[in-house]
Amino acid sequence: MEPIKELLFGKTLNELIQVSTDLGLPKFTAGQLADWLYKKQIGSIDEMSNLSRKVRELLTEKYDFGTVLPAKVQVSTDGTKKYLFVTGKHQFIETAMIPDDDRITVCVSSQIGCKMGCLFCMTAKQGFQGQLSAGEIVNQIRSIDEAASVSNIVYMGMGEPFDNLDEVLKSIEILTSEWGYGMSPRRITVSSIGIVPAMGRFLRESEAHLAISLHTPFDEQRKSLMPVQIAYPIAEVVEEIRKWDFTGQRRVSFEYILFKGLNDTSIHVKELSRLLNGIKCRINLIRFHPVPGTPLVSPDEETILHFKNQLNDKGIFTSVRASRGQDIYAACGLLSTKEQNSNLKI
Amino acid sequence: MQLTNLNKYELKPVLITGNEEISPNVFVFSWKREGIFSPGQVIKITADPNEPPRIYSICSGINDENLSVLFNVKPGGELTPKLAMMKPGDKIYVSAPYGSFSSDDSPATWIATGTGIAPFYSMIRSGRYKNKKLIHGVSYANQFYFEEFLEKVLDENYIRCCSRAETGVHFHGRITDYLIGLNKLSREDKYYLCGQALMVVEVRDLLIRKGVPYGQIYAEIYF
């Protein structure tokens, strides 16, 4: 059996310098490799035409190029696309492409499954199956039809990004470096449930925006929705956020899924305004689309609007996120769980 | 670097007092207790101040001389293989206990898999097991950690589910199989779950299907 080769795609410039050094190639080869990997649309080492045949053969002996095309694509009537990538045997990850006027936002996964067990999340029902490498994260942007016109990236797909922080930071480095995709970090948002130590490191080592899944300001209620509250209470998360400057271009936002009769009351508005007092932030309200086995439902539109208006009246800029791709299982985890289950039945 | 990590996670050095392998690859790791804690709390531990700490549930009682954690060795893991090799007198770095996975005197069922028994064992060793039922799920019978003690203290309120070996003594099957077979679950009781994410999610979904309000379910997941 042929040994599994290392992948070039997903390596940083420093790692590519190491690759070049290990193969006895000049240091500038690393820059050429980065150029082929991240700036040109090729799919094999053999296509790196400014490298000599001998160098390409040397590389091919030890490495594969490393990009993977999606295994399945679903297209919503509203233009949203859901891509399914296979990362290993029976392991699926999802990527959503959301077009909106002149913007194309890609929602990437950072793990296969998730460990966090949030009550309202479909991905949680898969359990945790593995980490994605930086290459597998960036590949979700690179290998979709819209790759050339992606304007924004959100780490809000499957998994908890701060539970795979090394690879997430590496993927952001590839996306934002001049030798990589050269994107502005201000076009990247990483969403987390708030793993405090990792959040501190993320804020220190990257310039991307931060989004925190809040969902309720009350301790006991959050515990029943999100087990992470036991280890990292939201008050501690907010306390850590207060140490950072968000008055410039860098943004922090709070994601808030509304659940009927649970977290959509005036008491919640009041407590949210107390909790977030003094932080320059925004709240994104999200309509809940029920997942199997979950007793939660979304409130009606009137309640959602009233909740939004109350928060805005309190001085917290609040918007309601448009629901997209409902006809294609756009809620994270639905499609891959469906695919995983159908494969298990074979 | 060392100082940064120690300050960042508020860790301090302690010398370990015991490291007992109570089952293949499963250890109770102890050091002298200083101060108080609440049963169910967790603690951050690292063997190397340059590495970020990991979180473990305390498994000792509030009056025990030592503070202990229960861990199984994860092959290729950053920390547990190192901890397994340590001997009394070796140094580790720990945080103060923290967390709020606690249980009062109201009726509750505690549900754990594997080393997820730790916080409940701490509560029981601390005498806080009034109105409690413990369901422990494992693959093999030698993974019923602290079985003798728990059997003595909890008697019929200690249910053991063994999924991969038929022992004739324990329920044969997973915790979910056991719960499915129950005719009725109290909707007033609280349910505390501790273990791997998938177990917690499956059991939580099952309890909700059986009519338990989700607000009565508390979960601690191994991150």
XYZ file of C-alpha atoms in Angstrom:
569
model
C 0.000 0.000 0.000
C 1.285 3.441 -0.930
C 2.155 5.543 2.113
C -0.130 8.518 2.797
C 1.655 11.645 1.628
C 1.683 14.969 3.408
C -0.431 17.702 1.860
C 1.038 20.966 0.632
C -2.242 22.873 0.645
C -2.753 24.309 4.116
C 0.930 24.915 4.845
C 2.040 28.371 5.896
C 4.962 30.141 4.249
C 7.248 29.113 7.107
C 6.186 25.518 6.685
C 6.783 25.752 2.947
C 10.278 27.116 3.653
C 10.831 24.029 5.795
C 9.559 21.813 2.971
C 12.014 23.485 0.585
C 14.890 23.192 3.053
C 14.145 19.514 3.710
C 14.247 18.796 -0.024
C 17.470 20.798 -0.509
C 15.695 23.428 -2.625
C 16.423 27.160 -2.577
C 14.435 29.158 -0.039
C 12.629 31.146 -2.744
C 10.921 27.928 -3.855
C 8.629 28.369 -0.825
C 7.293 31.620 -2.277
C 6.713 29.946 -5.622
C 4.860 27.113 -3.895
C 2.683 29.546 -1.944
C 1.895 31.320 -5.177
C 0.748 28.095 -6.841
C -1.172 26.906 -3.808
C -3.037 30.062 -2.906
C -3.064 32.426 -5.852
C -3.588 30.163 -8.835
C -6.328 27.687 -9.582
C -4.365 24.506 -10.202
C -4.948 21.093 -8.673
C -1.650 19.225 -8.907
C 2.073 19.639 -8.276
C 2.702 18.763 -11.897
C 1.003 21.990 -12.987
C 3.554 24.170 -11.147
C 5.164 25.112 -14.418
C 7.851 27.478 -13.116
C 9.413 24.647 -11.115
C 11.756 22.279 -12.898
C 10.600 18.756 -13.633
C 13.162 17.459 -11.128
C 11.781 19.698 -8.363
C 8.221 18.652 -9.164
C 9.270 14.997 -8.993
C 10.977 15.584 -5.662
C 7.843 17.219 -4.313
C 5.545 14.529 -5.690
C 7.541 11.808 -3.964
C 6.636 13.207 -0.551
C 3.605 15.420 -1.013
C 0.157 15.641 -2.536
C -1.283 18.953 -3.649
C -4.100 18.616 -1.124
C -7.271 20.251 -2.391
C -10.548 18.320 -2.427
C -13.616 19.058 -4.508
C -17.048 18.978 -2.866
C -18.835 15.640 -2.981
C -22.283 17.159 -3.129
C -23.877 20.554 -3.678
C -27.412 21.637 -2.917
C -28.819 24.901 -4.187
C -31.582 26.783 -2.427
C -34.260 28.735 -4.228
C -32.767 31.857 -2.601
C -29.327 31.194 -4.121
C -27.712 29.804 -0.987
C -25.595 26.734 -1.645
C -24.674 23.970 0.741
C -21.480 22.082 -0.109
C -20.680 18.718 1.405
C -17.024 17.706 1.605
C -15.753 14.255 2.507
C -12.757 14.397 4.825
C -12.283 10.701 5.491
C -14.217 7.483 5.600
C -17.850 8.415 6.230
C -16.838 11.786 7.621
C -18.672 14.742 6.187
C -18.396 18.450 6.702
C -20.624 21.219 5.471
C -19.889 24.587 3.949
C -22.541 27.169 3.132
C -22.231 29.849 0.459
C -24.609 32.738 1.045
C -24.975 35.366 -1.701
C -26.345 38.729 -0.682
C -26.339 41.644 -3.153
C -22.671 42.217 -3.934
C -21.401 40.041 -1.073
C -20.605 36.359 -1.057
C -20.208 34.957 2.417
C -18.832 31.483 3.017
C -19.630 29.753 6.290
C -16.899 27.200 7.030
C -16.681 24.260 9.422
C -13.749 23.949 11.807
C -14.331 20.442 13.183
C -16.008 17.203 12.146
C -18.954 17.086 14.510
C -18.700 18.932 17.812
C -18.031 18.262 21.494
C -20.033 21.097 22.937
C -23.471 19.479 23.072
C -25.637 22.595 22.712
C -29.306 21.680 23.005
C -30.387 23.522 19.865
C -27.617 22.315 17.542
C -27.835 19.518 15.010
C -24.063 19.098 14.752
C -23.993 18.184 18.448
C -26.008 15.085 17.638
C -23.089 13.732 15.606
C -20.773 13.892 18.585
C -17.151 14.763 17.970
C -15.415 12.934 15.161
C -12.236 14.866 14.581
C -10.405 18.111 13.955
C -10.072 19.761 10.575
C -6.641 20.827 9.426
C -5.990 24.382 8.254
C -5.874 22.999 4.715
C -9.287 21.380 5.101
C -10.701 24.660 6.428
C -9.249 26.800 3.616
C -10.210 24.165 1.056
C -13.866 24.881 1.849
C -13.342 28.333 0.378
C -10.872 27.422 -2.343
C -12.819 24.493 -3.827
C -16.300 25.920 -4.218
C -17.661 27.364 -7.457
C -17.627 30.901 -6.060
C -14.010 30.765 -4.800
C -12.859 33.713 -6.871
C -15.573 36.049 -5.619
C -15.766 35.274 -1.903
C -15.986 38.539 0.044
C -16.583 37.388 3.626
C -15.789 34.310 5.673
C -17.529 33.251 8.858
C -16.391 30.356 11.041
C -19.933 29.384 11.995
C -20.255 25.957 10.414
C -19.772 22.628 12.151
C -17.621 22.557 15.262
C -16.284 24.962 17.839
C -13.403 26.974 16.314
C -11.753 27.661 19.684
C -11.570 23.925 20.332
C -9.325 23.675 17.250
C -7.576 26.997 17.613
C -4.134 26.109 16.234
C -5.597 25.078 12.876
C -8.120 27.925 12.847
C -5.368 30.503 13.426
C -3.249 28.863 10.762
C -6.142 29.003 8.300
C -6.625 32.708 9.067
C -2.909 33.275 8.461
C -3.207 31.638 5.038
C -6.314 33.653 4.198
C -4.919 37.015 5.282
C -1.201 36.889 4.420
C 0.188 38.594 1.364
C 1.724 35.268 0.307
C -1.706 33.647 0.781
C -5.103 34.950 -0.209
C -4.393 38.478 0.980
C -7.851 38.993 2.468
C -8.485 41.634 5.069
C -8.979 40.067 8.528
C -11.910 42.464 8.822
C -13.744 40.249 6.376
C -13.390 37.227 8.631
C -15.537 36.476 11.681
C -14.896 33.601 14.050
C -17.863 32.493 16.113
C -17.433 30.699 19.412
C -19.467 29.622 22.393
C -16.783 31.245 24.525
C -13.881 29.051 25.582
C -12.154 31.759 27.569
C -8.439 30.816 27.392
C -8.617 30.128 23.658
C -10.604 33.310 23.079
C -7.846 35.353 24.700
C -5.274 33.758 22.435
C -7.438 34.325 19.360
C -7.848 38.001 20.196
C -4.128 38.357 20.758
C -2.912 36.443 17.716
C -5.400 37.461 15.024
C -7.235 40.568 13.901
C -10.405 38.861 12.761
C -13.802 39.751 14.206
C -15.241 37.806 17.114
C -18.804 36.553 17.497
C -20.001 34.940 20.714
C -22.982 32.595 20.949
C -24.842 34.081 23.871
C -28.475 32.908 23.611
C -29.395 33.901 27.166
C -27.780 36.146 29.763
C -28.951 33.987 32.658
C -26.562 31.469 34.141
C -28.963 28.607 34.954
C -30.820 28.950 31.677
C -27.610 29.003 29.665
C -26.456 25.865 31.464
C -29.517 24.013 30.221
C -28.924 25.234 26.663
C -25.133 25.127 26.519
C -23.083 22.835 28.785
C -20.028 25.056 28.219
C -21.619 27.523 30.647
C -20.511 25.269 33.497
C -16.824 25.538 32.566
C -16.857 29.041 31.084
C -19.790 31.147 32.353
C -20.905 33.940 30.039
C -20.023 36.513 32.709
C -16.368 35.370 32.454
C -16.525 35.488 28.662
C -17.808 39.070 28.764
C -15.237 40.009 31.399
C -12.465 38.803 29.080
C -14.000 40.718 26.153
C -13.968 43.915 28.217
C -10.161 43.693 28.311
C -9.965 44.167 24.534
C -10.486 47.205 22.377
C -13.428 46.968 20.001
C -13.857 50.687 19.451
C -11.843 50.613 16.202
C -12.415 48.478 13.151
C -12.403 45.191 14.968
C -15.887 44.042 15.924
C -17.395 41.845 18.573
C -20.930 40.655 18.121
C -23.228 38.381 20.076
C -25.349 35.710 18.439
C -28.731 35.221 20.019
C -31.109 32.520 18.813
C -34.611 33.321 19.944
C -36.613 30.519 21.553
C -40.317 30.983 22.194
C -41.169 31.650 25.814
C -37.619 30.935 26.936
C -35.262 33.797 26.132
C -37.501 36.289 24.337
C -38.854 38.324 27.266
C -38.335 41.870 28.515
C -36.418 40.451 31.474
C -33.896 39.058 29.013
C -33.594 42.426 27.297
C -32.905 44.087 30.620
C -30.312 41.527 31.673
C -28.633 41.618 28.248
C -28.252 45.366 28.461
C -26.776 45.014 31.954
C -24.378 42.255 30.890
C -23.144 44.068 27.778
C -23.170 47.558 29.254
C -20.205 49.590 28.008
C -19.103 47.172 25.299
C -19.246 48.454 21.745
C -20.978 45.524 20.123
C -23.978 44.379 18.195
C -26.461 41.577 18.718
C -27.538 39.373 15.852
C -30.923 37.823 16.506
C -31.393 34.502 14.775
C -34.647 32.735 14.028
C -34.555 29.149 15.272
C -35.275 26.434 12.737
C -36.221 23.349 14.757
C -33.922 20.339 14.700
C -35.135 16.800 15.495
C -35.336 15.905 19.164
C -35.246 19.482 20.383
C -38.220 20.888 22.299
C -37.463 24.469 21.309
C -39.406 26.570 18.814
C -39.021 30.030 17.376
C -41.247 32.888 18.560
C -43.495 34.648 16.053
C -42.257 37.564 13.944
C -43.985 40.127 16.137
C -42.115 38.911 19.227
C -38.811 38.886 17.344
C -39.337 42.444 16.141
C -40.391 43.628 19.589
C -37.308 42.007 21.150
C -35.089 43.688 18.567
C -36.677 47.083 19.127
C -36.339 46.830 22.904
C -32.602 46.110 22.567
C -32.131 48.962 20.120
C -33.968 51.236 22.556
C -31.454 50.196 25.209
C -28.676 51.371 22.901
C -27.481 47.969 21.736
C -27.396 47.835 17.966
C -29.474 44.780 17.122
C -30.485 43.222 13.847
C -32.371 40.103 12.832
C -30.404 37.785 10.606
C -32.255 36.736 7.493
C -32.968 33.018 7.303
C -31.335 31.545 4.241
C -31.398 28.187 2.511
C -34.149 26.637 4.590
C -35.111 24.304 1.757
C -31.626 22.712 1.671
C -31.050 21.903 5.329
C -29.021 25.074 5.733
C -29.088 24.757 9.523
C -25.633 23.546 10.322
C -25.216 19.792 10.708
C -28.492 18.743 9.122
C -27.100 17.803 5.736
C -23.981 16.019 6.961
C -25.952 14.083 9.582
C -28.393 13.030 6.885
C -25.511 11.971 4.648
C -23.722 10.173 7.446
C -26.842 8.264 8.404
C -27.566 7.231 4.831
C -24.000 5.943 4.459
C -24.242 3.997 7.702
C -27.286 2.224 6.348
C -25.378 0.873 3.350
C 6.823 32.279 28.742
C 6.478 30.181 31.874
C 5.343 33.118 33.931
C 2.909 34.214 31.229
C 1.212 30.843 31.179
C 1.145 30.516 34.946
C -0.304 34.002 35.306
C -2.728 33.617 32.446
C -4.322 30.478 33.844
C -3.631 31.370 37.494
C -1.767 28.139 38.081
C 0.461 27.264 40.963
C 2.884 24.389 41.469
C 1.982 21.465 43.720
C 3.722 18.191 44.487
C 1.752 15.075 43.807
C 1.114 12.733 46.693
C -0.314 9.740 44.868
C -0.892 8.275 41.426
C -2.765 4.992 41.540
C -3.776 2.971 38.503
C -7.216 1.766 39.603
C -8.053 0.062 36.310
C -6.020 -0.468 33.125
C -4.907 2.995 31.967
C -7.147 4.775 34.470
C -5.522 6.692 37.306
C -6.474 8.558 40.457
C -4.007 11.402 40.712
C -3.689 13.311 43.994
C -1.987 16.206 45.737
C -2.471 17.846 49.108
C -5.701 19.798 49.372
C -5.453 23.451 50.334
C -8.669 25.323 50.945
C -12.230 24.379 50.185
C -14.144 23.447 47.051
C -17.649 22.398 46.057
C -18.179 18.819 44.902
C -18.678 18.867 41.134
C -16.082 21.560 40.541
C -13.246 21.244 38.068
C -9.597 22.140 38.110
C -7.037 23.045 35.449
C -3.894 20.923 35.354
C -0.708 20.927 33.332
C 2.567 19.104 33.765
C 4.444 21.694 31.712
C 3.888 25.415 32.311
C 4.589 26.042 28.623
C 1.558 23.978 27.661
C -2.037 25.128 28.154
C -3.751 23.263 30.995
C -6.533 20.717 30.652
C -9.671 20.643 32.769
C -10.550 17.724 35.059
C -13.376 17.126 37.517
C -12.340 16.703 41.110
C -13.214 13.217 42.338
C -12.218 13.506 46.015
C -14.488 14.520 48.880
C -14.529 17.897 50.569
C -13.021 16.484 53.758
C -10.389 14.293 52.128
C -6.807 15.198 52.877
C -5.922 15.154 49.195
C -7.471 16.692 46.136
C -7.797 14.014 43.443
C -8.776 13.740 39.810
C -9.640 10.690 37.765
C -8.261 10.356 34.250
C -7.754 7.779 31.573
C -4.648 7.819 29.425
C -5.350 9.087 25.933
C -2.816 7.579 23.513
C -1.012 10.446 21.822
C -2.519 12.938 24.280
C -0.531 15.967 25.418
C -1.003 15.514 29.121
C -2.394 12.201 30.319
C 0.561 10.015 29.187
C 2.839 12.371 31.179
C 0.584 12.314 34.238
C 0.446 8.523 34.133
C 4.244 8.341 34.455
C 4.450 10.674 37.459
C 5.376 9.651 40.954
C 4.795 11.160 44.404
C 7.017 14.217 44.778
C 6.784 15.204 41.107
C 5.564 18.725 40.341
C 2.437 19.711 38.435
C 0.637 23.051 38.012
C -2.983 23.464 39.041
C -5.614 26.194 39.197
C -8.019 26.834 42.040
C -11.203 24.718 41.838
C -14.026 26.395 39.929
C -17.292 25.624 38.141
C -20.908 25.198 39.120
C -21.878 21.607 38.358
C -23.359 21.119 41.789
C -26.337 19.263 43.144
C -28.575 20.163 46.089
C -30.741 17.843 48.204
C -33.636 17.742 45.745
C -34.325 14.405 44.025
C -32.003 13.835 41.095
C -30.585 11.174 38.862
C -26.893 11.301 38.117
C -25.875 9.763 34.808
C -22.241 9.188 33.881
C -20.143 7.233 31.454
C -16.570 6.133 32.105
C -14.514 8.662 34.047
C -17.549 10.969 34.008
C -18.281 9.360 37.371
C -15.725 11.727 38.953
C -17.943 14.684 39.986
C -20.624 12.354 41.358
C -18.064 10.346 43.298
C -16.869 13.636 44.789
C -20.431 14.522 45.801
C -20.978 11.100 47.357
C -17.643 11.172 49.221
C -18.730 14.570 50.503
C -21.956 13.059 51.886
C -24.179 14.814 49.366
C -26.152 11.905 47.957
C -29.564 12.346 49.601
C -32.390 11.527 47.147
C -29.921 10.590 44.454
C -29.753 7.729 42.011
C -26.529 7.060 40.109
C -26.452 5.379 36.699
C -22.959 4.550 35.482
C -22.320 3.241 31.988
C -19.079 1.578 30.899
C -17.854 -0.825 28.243
C -16.317 -3.467 30.541
C -16.923 -4.400 34.176
C -13.449 -3.338 35.335
C -14.407 0.258 34.442
C -16.918 0.550 37.294
C -14.492 2.735 39.210
C -15.028 2.936 43.001
C -17.661 0.207 42.660
C -17.263 -1.271 46.130
C -17.637 2.096 47.843
C -20.561 3.192 45.689
C -22.397 -0.096 46.173
C -22.021 0.204 49.925
C -23.202 3.809 50.079
C -25.912 3.909 47.415
C -27.149 0.314 47.521
C -30.092 -0.064 45.094
C -29.681 3.528 43.921
C -26.503 2.510 42.119
C -27.221 1.172 38.642
C -24.447 -0.168 36.484
C -24.742 -0.582 32.720
C -22.086 -2.640 30.989
C -22.335 -2.443 27.215
C -19.696 -4.852 25.907
C -19.637 -7.674 28.412
C -22.471 -9.685 29.886
C -21.607 -9.999 33.552
C -24.863 -11.407 34.863
C -24.702 -8.817 37.639
C -24.997 -5.555 35.777
C -27.490 -4.315 33.220
C -26.176 -5.470 29.839
C -26.333 -2.570 27.401
C -25.760 1.147 27.109
C -27.234 3.736 29.417
C -29.663 4.735 26.684
C -30.877 1.112 26.473
C -31.456 1.128 30.212
C -33.350 4.420 30.107
C -35.479 3.318 27.137
C -36.530 0.257 29.138
C -37.799 2.294 32.069
C -41.581 2.616 32.134
C -41.581 5.989 33.763
C -39.125 8.743 34.493
C -39.871 11.387 37.062
C -40.526 14.699 35.360
C -39.898 16.576 38.584
C -36.423 15.191 39.273
C -33.289 16.856 38.034
C -30.928 14.957 35.777
C -27.190 15.544 35.820
C -25.156 14.111 32.956
C -21.395 13.847 32.749
C -19.273 12.232 30.067
C -18.541 12.358 26.384
C -20.532 14.777 24.248
C -22.336 12.151 22.210
C -23.600 10.306 25.296
C -24.767 13.540 26.848
C -26.612 14.585 23.691
C -28.200 11.142 23.206
C -29.300 10.853 26.823
C -30.582 14.430 26.877
C -32.650 13.833 23.715
C -33.993 10.621 25.219
C -34.964 12.275 28.503
C -36.720 15.063 26.619
C -38.586 12.492 24.505
C -39.703 10.842 27.716
C -41.159 14.113 28.926
C -38.395 15.514 31.160
C -38.298 19.318 30.805
C -34.923 20.328 29.377
C -34.546 22.888 32.159
C -34.250 19.934 34.555
C -31.259 18.536 32.685
C -27.724 19.671 33.488
C -24.771 18.433 31.522
C -21.037 18.539 31.927
C -19.141 17.548 28.836
C -15.496 16.654 28.493
C -14.073 19.370 26.323
